[in-house]
XYZ file of C-alpha atoms in Angstrom:
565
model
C 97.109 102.667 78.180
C 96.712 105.087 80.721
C 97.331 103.719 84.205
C 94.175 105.627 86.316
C 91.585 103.526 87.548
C 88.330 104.540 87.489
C 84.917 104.446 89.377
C 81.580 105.599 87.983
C 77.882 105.329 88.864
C 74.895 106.152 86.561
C 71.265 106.095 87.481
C 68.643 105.614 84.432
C 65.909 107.024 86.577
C 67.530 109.753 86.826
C 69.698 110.526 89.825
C 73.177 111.238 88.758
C 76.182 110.360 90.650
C 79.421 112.202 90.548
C 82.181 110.558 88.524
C 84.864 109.048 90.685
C 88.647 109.506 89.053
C 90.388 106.547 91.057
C 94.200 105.704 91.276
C 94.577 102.594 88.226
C 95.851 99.866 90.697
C 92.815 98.256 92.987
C 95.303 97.752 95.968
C 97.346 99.477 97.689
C 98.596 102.039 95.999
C 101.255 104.501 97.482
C 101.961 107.705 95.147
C 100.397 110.361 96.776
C 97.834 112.386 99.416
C 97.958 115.032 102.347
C 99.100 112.924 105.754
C 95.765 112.623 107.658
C 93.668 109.656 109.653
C 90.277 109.808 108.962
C 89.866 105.881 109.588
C 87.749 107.233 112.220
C 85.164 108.235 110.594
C 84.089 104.664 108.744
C 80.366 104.640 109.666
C 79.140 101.286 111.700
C 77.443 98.687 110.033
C 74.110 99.071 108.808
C 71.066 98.529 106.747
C 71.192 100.157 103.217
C 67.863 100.708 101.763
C 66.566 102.834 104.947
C 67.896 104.498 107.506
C 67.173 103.523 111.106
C 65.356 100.533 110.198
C 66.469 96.884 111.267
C 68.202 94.883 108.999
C 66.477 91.598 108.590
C 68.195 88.482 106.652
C 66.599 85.495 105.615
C 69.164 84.292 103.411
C 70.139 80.586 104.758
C 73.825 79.867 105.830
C 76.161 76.924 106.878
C 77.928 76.079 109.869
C 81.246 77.213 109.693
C 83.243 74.104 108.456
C 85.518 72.131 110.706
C 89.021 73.353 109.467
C 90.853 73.135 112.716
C 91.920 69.975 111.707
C 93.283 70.747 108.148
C 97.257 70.203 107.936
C 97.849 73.409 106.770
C 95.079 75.560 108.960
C 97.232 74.141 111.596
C 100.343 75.040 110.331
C 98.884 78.308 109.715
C 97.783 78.497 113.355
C 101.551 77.821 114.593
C 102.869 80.221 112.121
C 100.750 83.161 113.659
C 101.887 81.875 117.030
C 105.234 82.476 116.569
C 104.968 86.074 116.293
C 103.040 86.497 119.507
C 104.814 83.353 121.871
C 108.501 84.553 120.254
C 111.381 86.272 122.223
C 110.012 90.050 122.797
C 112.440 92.482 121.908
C 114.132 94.937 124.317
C 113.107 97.815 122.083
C 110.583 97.304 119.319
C 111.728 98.515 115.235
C 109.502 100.892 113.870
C 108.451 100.261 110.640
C 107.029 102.121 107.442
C 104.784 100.194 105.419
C 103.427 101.318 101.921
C 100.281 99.826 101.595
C 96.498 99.329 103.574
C 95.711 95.998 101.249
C 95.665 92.817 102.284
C 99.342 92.234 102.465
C 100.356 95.380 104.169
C 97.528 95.122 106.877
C 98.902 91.232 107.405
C 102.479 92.423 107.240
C 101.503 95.150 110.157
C 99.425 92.822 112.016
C 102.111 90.223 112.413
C 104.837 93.067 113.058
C 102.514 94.065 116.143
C 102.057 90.894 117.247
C 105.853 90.417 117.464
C 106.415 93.643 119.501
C 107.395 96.024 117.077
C 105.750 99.432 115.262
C 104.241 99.525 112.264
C 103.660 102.791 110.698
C 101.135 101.724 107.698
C 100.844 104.280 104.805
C 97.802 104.080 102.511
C 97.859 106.379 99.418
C 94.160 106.196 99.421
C 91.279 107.472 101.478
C 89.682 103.850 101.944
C 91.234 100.671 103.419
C 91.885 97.234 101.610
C 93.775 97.513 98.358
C 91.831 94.739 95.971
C 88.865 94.585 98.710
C 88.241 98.094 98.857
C 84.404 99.093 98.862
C 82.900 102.696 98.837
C 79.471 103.705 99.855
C 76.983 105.455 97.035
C 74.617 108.897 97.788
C 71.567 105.907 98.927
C 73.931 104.082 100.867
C 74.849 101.270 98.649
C 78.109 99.899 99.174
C 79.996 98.483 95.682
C 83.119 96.775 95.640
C 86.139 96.496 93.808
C 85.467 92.768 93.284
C 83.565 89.719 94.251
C 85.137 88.663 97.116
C 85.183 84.725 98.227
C 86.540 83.046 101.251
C 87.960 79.139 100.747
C 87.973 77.034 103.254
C 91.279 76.620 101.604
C 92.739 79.613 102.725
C 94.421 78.713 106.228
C 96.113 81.661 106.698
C 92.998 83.797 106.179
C 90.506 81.693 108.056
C 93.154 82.462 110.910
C 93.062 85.474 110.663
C 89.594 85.698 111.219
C 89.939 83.727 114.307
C 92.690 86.141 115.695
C 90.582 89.051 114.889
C 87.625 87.098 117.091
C 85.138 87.279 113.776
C 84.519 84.075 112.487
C 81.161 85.171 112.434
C 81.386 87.540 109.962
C 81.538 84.750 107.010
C 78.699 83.296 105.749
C 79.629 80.223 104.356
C 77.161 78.218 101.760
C 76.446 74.844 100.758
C 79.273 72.607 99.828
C 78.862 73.215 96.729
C 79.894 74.576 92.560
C 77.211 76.080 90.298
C 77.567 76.521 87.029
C 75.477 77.999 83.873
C 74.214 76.188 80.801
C 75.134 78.425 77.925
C 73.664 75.917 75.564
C 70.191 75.605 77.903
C 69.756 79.334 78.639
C 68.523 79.322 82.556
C 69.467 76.342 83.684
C 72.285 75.581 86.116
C 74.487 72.475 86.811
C 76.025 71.681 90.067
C 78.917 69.946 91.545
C 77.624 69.145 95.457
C 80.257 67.714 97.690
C 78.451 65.617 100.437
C 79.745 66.082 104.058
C 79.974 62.407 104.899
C 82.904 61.729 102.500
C 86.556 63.006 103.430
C 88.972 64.625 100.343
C 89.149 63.629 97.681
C 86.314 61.385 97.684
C 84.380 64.063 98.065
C 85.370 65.752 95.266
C 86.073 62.828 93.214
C 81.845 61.991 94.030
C 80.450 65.773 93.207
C 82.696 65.415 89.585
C 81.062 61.302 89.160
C 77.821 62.940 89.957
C 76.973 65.884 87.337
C 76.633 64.032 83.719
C 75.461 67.586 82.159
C 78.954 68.965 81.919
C 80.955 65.953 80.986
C 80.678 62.849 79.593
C 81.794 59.466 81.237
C 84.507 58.986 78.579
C 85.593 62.528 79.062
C 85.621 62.105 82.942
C 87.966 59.259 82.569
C 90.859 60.895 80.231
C 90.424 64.305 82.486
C 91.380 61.965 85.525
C 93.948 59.953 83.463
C 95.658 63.828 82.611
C 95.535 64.771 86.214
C 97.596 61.106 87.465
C 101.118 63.213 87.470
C 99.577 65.771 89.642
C 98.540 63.331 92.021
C 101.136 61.259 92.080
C 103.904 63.966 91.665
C 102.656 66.387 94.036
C 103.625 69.741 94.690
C 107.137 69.289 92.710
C 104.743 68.170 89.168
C 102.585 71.599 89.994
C 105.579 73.874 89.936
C 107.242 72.157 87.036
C 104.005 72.902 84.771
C 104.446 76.824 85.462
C 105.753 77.026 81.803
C 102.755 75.534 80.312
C 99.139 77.215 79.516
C 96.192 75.179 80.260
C 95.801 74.209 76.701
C 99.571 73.490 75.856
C 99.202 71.030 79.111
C 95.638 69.534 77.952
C 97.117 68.602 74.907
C 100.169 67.388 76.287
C 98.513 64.847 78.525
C 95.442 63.972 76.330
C 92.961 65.940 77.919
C 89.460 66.099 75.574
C 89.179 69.821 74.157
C 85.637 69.997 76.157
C 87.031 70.039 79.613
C 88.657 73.463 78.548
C 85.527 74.903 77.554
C 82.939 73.125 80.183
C 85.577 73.900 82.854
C 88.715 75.682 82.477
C 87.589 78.755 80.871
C 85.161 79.212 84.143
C 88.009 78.489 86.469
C 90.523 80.385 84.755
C 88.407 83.406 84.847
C 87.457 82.813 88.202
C 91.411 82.445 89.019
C 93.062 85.054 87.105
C 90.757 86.833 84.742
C 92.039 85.630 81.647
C 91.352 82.350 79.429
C 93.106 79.177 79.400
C 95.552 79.554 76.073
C 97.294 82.590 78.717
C 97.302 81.299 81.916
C 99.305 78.876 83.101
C 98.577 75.155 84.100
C 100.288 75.858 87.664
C 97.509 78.183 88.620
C 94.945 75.527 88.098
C 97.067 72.608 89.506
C 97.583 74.193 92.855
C 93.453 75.632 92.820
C 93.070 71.613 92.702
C 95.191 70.682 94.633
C 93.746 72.331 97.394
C 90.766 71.382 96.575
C 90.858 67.917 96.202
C 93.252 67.422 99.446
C 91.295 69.395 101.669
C 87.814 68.097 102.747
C 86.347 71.457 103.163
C 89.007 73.335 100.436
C 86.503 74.241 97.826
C 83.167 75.258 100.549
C 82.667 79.045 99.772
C 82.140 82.637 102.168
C 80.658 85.606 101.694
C 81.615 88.206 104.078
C 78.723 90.035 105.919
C 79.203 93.565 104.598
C 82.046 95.587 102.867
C 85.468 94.902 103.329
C 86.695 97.968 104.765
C 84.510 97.892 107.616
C 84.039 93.988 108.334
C 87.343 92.962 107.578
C 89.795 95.859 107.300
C 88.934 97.892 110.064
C 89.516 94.913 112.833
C 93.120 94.390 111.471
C 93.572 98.215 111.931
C 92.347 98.480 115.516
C 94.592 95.567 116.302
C 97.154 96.958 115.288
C 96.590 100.156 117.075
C 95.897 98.667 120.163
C 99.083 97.172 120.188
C 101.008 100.649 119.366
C 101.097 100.579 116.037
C 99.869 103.625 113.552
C 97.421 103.682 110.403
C 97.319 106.772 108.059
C 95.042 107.231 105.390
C 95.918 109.386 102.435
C 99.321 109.083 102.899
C 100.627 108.686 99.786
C 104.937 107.381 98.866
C 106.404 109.580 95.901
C 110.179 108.600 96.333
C 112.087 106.138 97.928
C 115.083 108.078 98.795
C 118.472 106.117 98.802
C 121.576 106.236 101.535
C 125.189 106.108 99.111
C 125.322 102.563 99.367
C 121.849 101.740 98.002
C 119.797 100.970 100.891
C 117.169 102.809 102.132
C 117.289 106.105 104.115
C 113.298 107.112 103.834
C 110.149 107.480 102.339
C 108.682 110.721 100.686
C 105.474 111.418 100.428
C 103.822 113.469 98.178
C 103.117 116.318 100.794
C 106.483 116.400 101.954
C 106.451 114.509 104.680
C 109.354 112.699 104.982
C 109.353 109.097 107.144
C 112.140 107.177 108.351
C 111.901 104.028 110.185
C 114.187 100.947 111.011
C 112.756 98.867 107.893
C 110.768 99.656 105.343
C 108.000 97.234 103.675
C 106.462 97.964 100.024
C 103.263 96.429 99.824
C 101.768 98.170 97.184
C 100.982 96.330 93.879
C 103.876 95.347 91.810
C 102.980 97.695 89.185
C 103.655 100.511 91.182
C 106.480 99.542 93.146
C 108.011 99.231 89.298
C 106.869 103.008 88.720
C 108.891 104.341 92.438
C 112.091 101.863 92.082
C 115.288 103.874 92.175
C 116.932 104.049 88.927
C 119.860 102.220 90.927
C 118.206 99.618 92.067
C 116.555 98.826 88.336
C 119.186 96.440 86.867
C 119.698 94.041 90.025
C 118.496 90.996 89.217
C 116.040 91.158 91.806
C 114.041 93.964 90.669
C 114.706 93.493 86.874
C 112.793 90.168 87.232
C 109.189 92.248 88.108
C 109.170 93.558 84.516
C 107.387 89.776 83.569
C 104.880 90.592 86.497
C 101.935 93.075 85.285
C 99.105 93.164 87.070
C 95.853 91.888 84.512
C 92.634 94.330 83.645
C 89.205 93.669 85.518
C 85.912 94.922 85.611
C 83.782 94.923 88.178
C 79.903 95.671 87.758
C 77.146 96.061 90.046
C 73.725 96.329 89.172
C 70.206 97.071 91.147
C 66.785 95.973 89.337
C 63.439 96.888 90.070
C 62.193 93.437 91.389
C 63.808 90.726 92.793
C 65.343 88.134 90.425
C 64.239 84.260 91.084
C 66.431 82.457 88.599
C 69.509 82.596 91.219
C 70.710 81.138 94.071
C 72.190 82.235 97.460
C 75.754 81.018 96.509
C 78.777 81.685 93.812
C 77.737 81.103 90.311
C 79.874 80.729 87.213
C 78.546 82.138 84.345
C 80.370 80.695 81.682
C 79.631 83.284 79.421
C 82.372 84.858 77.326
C 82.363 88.167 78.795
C 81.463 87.629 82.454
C 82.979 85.249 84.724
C 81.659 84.519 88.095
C 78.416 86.932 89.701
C 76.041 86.677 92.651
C 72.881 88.459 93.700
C 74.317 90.544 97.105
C 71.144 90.842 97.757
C 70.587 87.512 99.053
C 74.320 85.969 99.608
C 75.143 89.195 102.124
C 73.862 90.234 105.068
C 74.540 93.636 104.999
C 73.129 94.249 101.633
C 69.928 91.860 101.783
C 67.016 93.248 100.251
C 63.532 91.452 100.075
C 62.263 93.346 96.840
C 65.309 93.992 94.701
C 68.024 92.100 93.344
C 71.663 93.187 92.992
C 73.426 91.584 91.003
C 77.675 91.512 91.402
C 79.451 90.606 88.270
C 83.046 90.497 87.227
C 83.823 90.959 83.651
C 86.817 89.531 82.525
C 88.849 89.210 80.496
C 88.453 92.598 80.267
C 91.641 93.969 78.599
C 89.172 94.724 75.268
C 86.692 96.617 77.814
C 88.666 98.786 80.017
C 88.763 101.587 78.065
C 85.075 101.289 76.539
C 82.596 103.756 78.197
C 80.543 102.580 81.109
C 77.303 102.287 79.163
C 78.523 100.035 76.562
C 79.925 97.668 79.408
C 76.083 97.898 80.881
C 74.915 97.029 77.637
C 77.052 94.070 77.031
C 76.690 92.726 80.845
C 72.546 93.358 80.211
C 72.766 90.858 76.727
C 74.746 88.159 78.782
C 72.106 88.429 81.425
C 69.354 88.064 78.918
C 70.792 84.592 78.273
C 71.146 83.724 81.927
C 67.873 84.962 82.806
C 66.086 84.594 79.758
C 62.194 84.912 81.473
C 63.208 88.040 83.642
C 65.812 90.108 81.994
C 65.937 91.426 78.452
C 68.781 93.603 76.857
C 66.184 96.421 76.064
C 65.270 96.393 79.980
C 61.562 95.436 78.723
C 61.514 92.845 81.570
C 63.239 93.838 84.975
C 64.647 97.264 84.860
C 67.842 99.126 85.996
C 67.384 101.446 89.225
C 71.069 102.403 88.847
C 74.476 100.829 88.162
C 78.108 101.150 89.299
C 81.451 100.209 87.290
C 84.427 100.080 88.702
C 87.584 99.550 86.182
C 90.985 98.030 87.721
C 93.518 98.486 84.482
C 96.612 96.645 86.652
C 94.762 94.152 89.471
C 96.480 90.737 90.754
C 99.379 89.743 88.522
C 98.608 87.755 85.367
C 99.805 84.224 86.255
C 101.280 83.645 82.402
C 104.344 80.599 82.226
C 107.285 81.448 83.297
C 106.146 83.824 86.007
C 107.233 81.790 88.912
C 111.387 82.368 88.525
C 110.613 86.169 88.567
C 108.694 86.437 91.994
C 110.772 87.468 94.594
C 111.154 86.803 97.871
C 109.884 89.233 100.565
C 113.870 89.646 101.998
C 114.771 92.232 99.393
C 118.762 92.377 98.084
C 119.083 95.641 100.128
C 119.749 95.735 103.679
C 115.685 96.704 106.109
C 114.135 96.867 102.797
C 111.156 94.288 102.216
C 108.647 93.397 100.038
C 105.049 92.178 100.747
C 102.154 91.202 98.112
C 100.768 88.635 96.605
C 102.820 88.168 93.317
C 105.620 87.684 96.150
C 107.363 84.220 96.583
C 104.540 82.229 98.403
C 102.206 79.241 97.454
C 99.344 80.700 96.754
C 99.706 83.082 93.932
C 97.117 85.630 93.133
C 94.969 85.909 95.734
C 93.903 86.878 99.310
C 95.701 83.844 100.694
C 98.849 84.950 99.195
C 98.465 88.282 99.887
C 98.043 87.823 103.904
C 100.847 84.572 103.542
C 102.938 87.165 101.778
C 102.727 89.802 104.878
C 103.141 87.299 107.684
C 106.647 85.367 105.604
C 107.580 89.734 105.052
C 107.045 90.268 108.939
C 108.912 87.049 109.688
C 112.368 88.218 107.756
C 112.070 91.303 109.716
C 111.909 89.939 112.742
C 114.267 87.083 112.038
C 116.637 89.893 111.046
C 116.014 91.740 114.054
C 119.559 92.450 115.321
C 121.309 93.424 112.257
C 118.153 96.073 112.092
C 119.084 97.763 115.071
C 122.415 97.365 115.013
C 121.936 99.466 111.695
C 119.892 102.096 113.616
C 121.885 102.302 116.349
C 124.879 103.383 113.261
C 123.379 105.725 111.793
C 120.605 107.105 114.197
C 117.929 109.573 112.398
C 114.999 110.917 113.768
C 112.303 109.045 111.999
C 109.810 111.968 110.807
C 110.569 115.332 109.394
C 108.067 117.568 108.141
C 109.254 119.693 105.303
């Protein structure tokens, strides 16, 4: 398979947009573009059906949750801390990192914080890796996925409050909605009532729905999930060489909790089905969950990620000295004789030096730019496990506004799509009072990434039919498509398979002031945007920790750190 991404919009009433030919990897990517910084010109905020006129939202939100007290939102807190109330350095490193996603803007963030330069390279012409968004001819923004903020995710929900916008999350009711493929239309829920701490909570929202599971079921599903809760966080990383099924049958688990509710969470997780991924994956989503009062509430960000989320991390870190370039893409790590680093090409030339250097592209394409050297150290032969898993995500506008939905996450639990949302009413930015646009991810998509974007249309349209059997057919005879985009991620977060977790490496690479950042680093929260910005601040914490051997390195063998060929 080809590794290029790709992005494309079609309009059946008959305004055409230009096919988009995007790098294969949604993150990150560093291989190649002229050195510019146009992050400038990212327009403000605004409405997207006309321009000039207000944007009014009537879509109803939730308090933001009390998390401040969460064990690890506080350790979070302290770990961000460090890097700002820590012993400033006389002179600050410079340092290149590869990468605008999530990890690389964390990674830079941190570094800033700490008194040193960052010098952040993105290959592409649009910030955030996996979050990346672009806006259409009418001013439609579509994403590269369907982005959702836990209240388990310390490190991100800190980040927020660092940046000073908390307010740009919308959270929702406490609660989990799921689809009724036998009951086309109908929805069952798992609501988590405020007045109970974890895991009563959750424990009471699972007691609660009888539509999904029966008693019986409920009780062997708790009696499998004992050694979890009893073992803790050493039982969760022991199960990393078991799939979901191999550990349902090992512990007695009834066959219909897989398919009433680990084929929705394992697409929601990782984008693949329960007989591939593995068991740790789900054990630590639980864990969280079930140990953190408000672990499982759900966010929506406001508006696209580049602007709402992206762009505050990057004036951060320019206010505090560092730089951001845009289309600034790595083509060769060039190598000093004793195998550590002595710069960065990029693909116009340019060359860039620095004191450390971070990758914090995807691991698929730091695999495509390692040095041949470097290739049978341990360390870097481990990554061949790691390949990043196909996605699809779709977004479609109809012609009326849909009313079988809610303002909230749903699962599908169909066997193409896996989670969806109408943006239309869950985001402020993209509200619209007459039409619906619906947000879908289609996974497991490795038997759809190469299929044209019609037939993907047509497949997503016939699983809609089911979920909205009074107001969408497959032969658009009910609502109708205004226009559609697709946008195709061949290599996306890592595929969390067994055996995975002895081959992620740590973010202090083997190779003296070279580092890695990313989520299928060594960090607890795998795949995801927790990992990704844990991943950055642990990278940015072995640089600084190794602060003195850095410059004592520079100060050996000085070199000016730019040279334009």
């Amino acid at each position: 398979m080809a590794l290029g991404g790709l992005v494309s919009a079609v309009s059946p009433t008959g305004t055409n947009f230009q096919r988009k030919h995007l790098p294969g990897f949604a993150s990150s990517e560093c291989l190649g573009c002229p050195l510019k910084f146009p992050v400038s010109s990212f327009a403000s905020i605004r409405p997207t059906r006309k321009a000039g006129s207000p944007l009014k939202v009537f879509c109803k939100d939730y308090p933001r949750p009390e998390l401040e007290s969460a064990v690890n939102f506080l350790e979070a807190a302290q770990f961000s801390a460090s890097f700002r109330s820590g012993l400033r350095p006389d002179k600050g490193l410079q340092v290149v990192v590869a990468g605008a996603g999530l990890a690389g803007l964390s990674t830079a963030k941190y570094l800033a914080d700490a008194g040193h330069k960052p010098i952040l390279l993105e290959a592409r012409d649009v910030l955030g890796g996996k979050i990346a968004a672009w806006k259409d001819n009418d001013g439609d923004w579509y994403e590269t996925g369907l982005h959702i903020f836990f209240g388990a995710y310390p490190n991100v929900q800190n980040l927020f409050g660092e940046l000073g916008i908390d307010d740009r999350l919308q959270w929702k009711e406490h609660s989990m909605i799921f689809a009724m493929p036998d009951k086309p239309g109908e929805f069952s829920r798992f609501d988590f009532p405020e007045v109970l701490p974890a895991p009563l909570n959750g424990i009471w929202a699972i007691l609660r729905n009888n539509e999904m599971l029966t008693w019986p079921e409920k009780v062997q599903f708790a009696i499998g999930l004992l050694p979890a809760m009893v073992g803790g966080q050493a039982y969760v990383e022991a199960q990393d060489g078991l799939t979901v099924k191999e550990w349902m049958k090992r512990q007695g688990v009834p066959d219909r909790v897989n398919d009433e509710v680990f084929i929705a969470m394992s697409k929601a997780l990782n984008f693949i089905n329960p007989d591939e991924l593995s068991m740790q994956c789900i054990l630590i989503a639980l864990n969280r969950f079930l140990q953190e009062k408000h672990g499982s509430k759900m966010a929506f960000l406001d508006g696209n990620p580049p602007e709402r989320l992206c762009m505050p991390i990057v004036d951060h870190i320019q206010s505090l000295g560092g730089e951001v370039h845009l289309n600034s893409r790595v083509q060769k790590i060039d190598l000093n004789s004793d195998g550590t680093v002595n710069h960065f090409l990029l693909s116009n030339g340019n060359i860039i030096r620095g004191d450390a250097y971070v990758m914090a592209a995807p691991v698929d394409i730091l695999k495509l730019l390692l040095p041949q050297q470097w290739k049978e150290i341990s360390y870097f032969s481990k990554l061949e496990k790691l390949v990043g898993v196909p996605v699809i995500n779709v977004h479609i506008w109809f012609d009326r506004k849909l009313r079988n939905t809610y303002d909230h996450l749903l699962f599908s639990r169909s066997p193409l799509l896996s989670v969806y949302a109408d943006m239309s009413v869950t985001c402020k930015e993209y509200y619209d009072p007459n039409r619906s646009m619906l947000e879908l991810v289609f996974a497991p998509a490795h038997e759809w990434i190469s299929c044209s974007d019609s037939e993907i249309i047509d497949a997503t349209m016939k699983e809609l039919a089911k979920l909205f059997p009074d107001e969408i057919s497959a032969d658009q005879s009910k609502a109708k498509i205004l226009k559609y985009h697709v946008v195709k991620t061949p290599r996306s977060v890592y595929k969390t398979v067994p055996d995975c977790e002895p081959c992620r490496p740590l973010q202090r690479s083997p190779f003296e002031g070279f580092y890695l950042a990313g989520d299928y680093t060594k960090q607890k929260y795998l795949a995801s945007m927790e990992g990704a910005v844990l991943s950055g601040k642990l990278c940015a914490q072995a640089i600084v920790q190794d602060y003195d051997l850095l410059v004592a390195r520079s100060e050996k063998c000085p070199q000016p750190k730019m040279i334009v060929a």
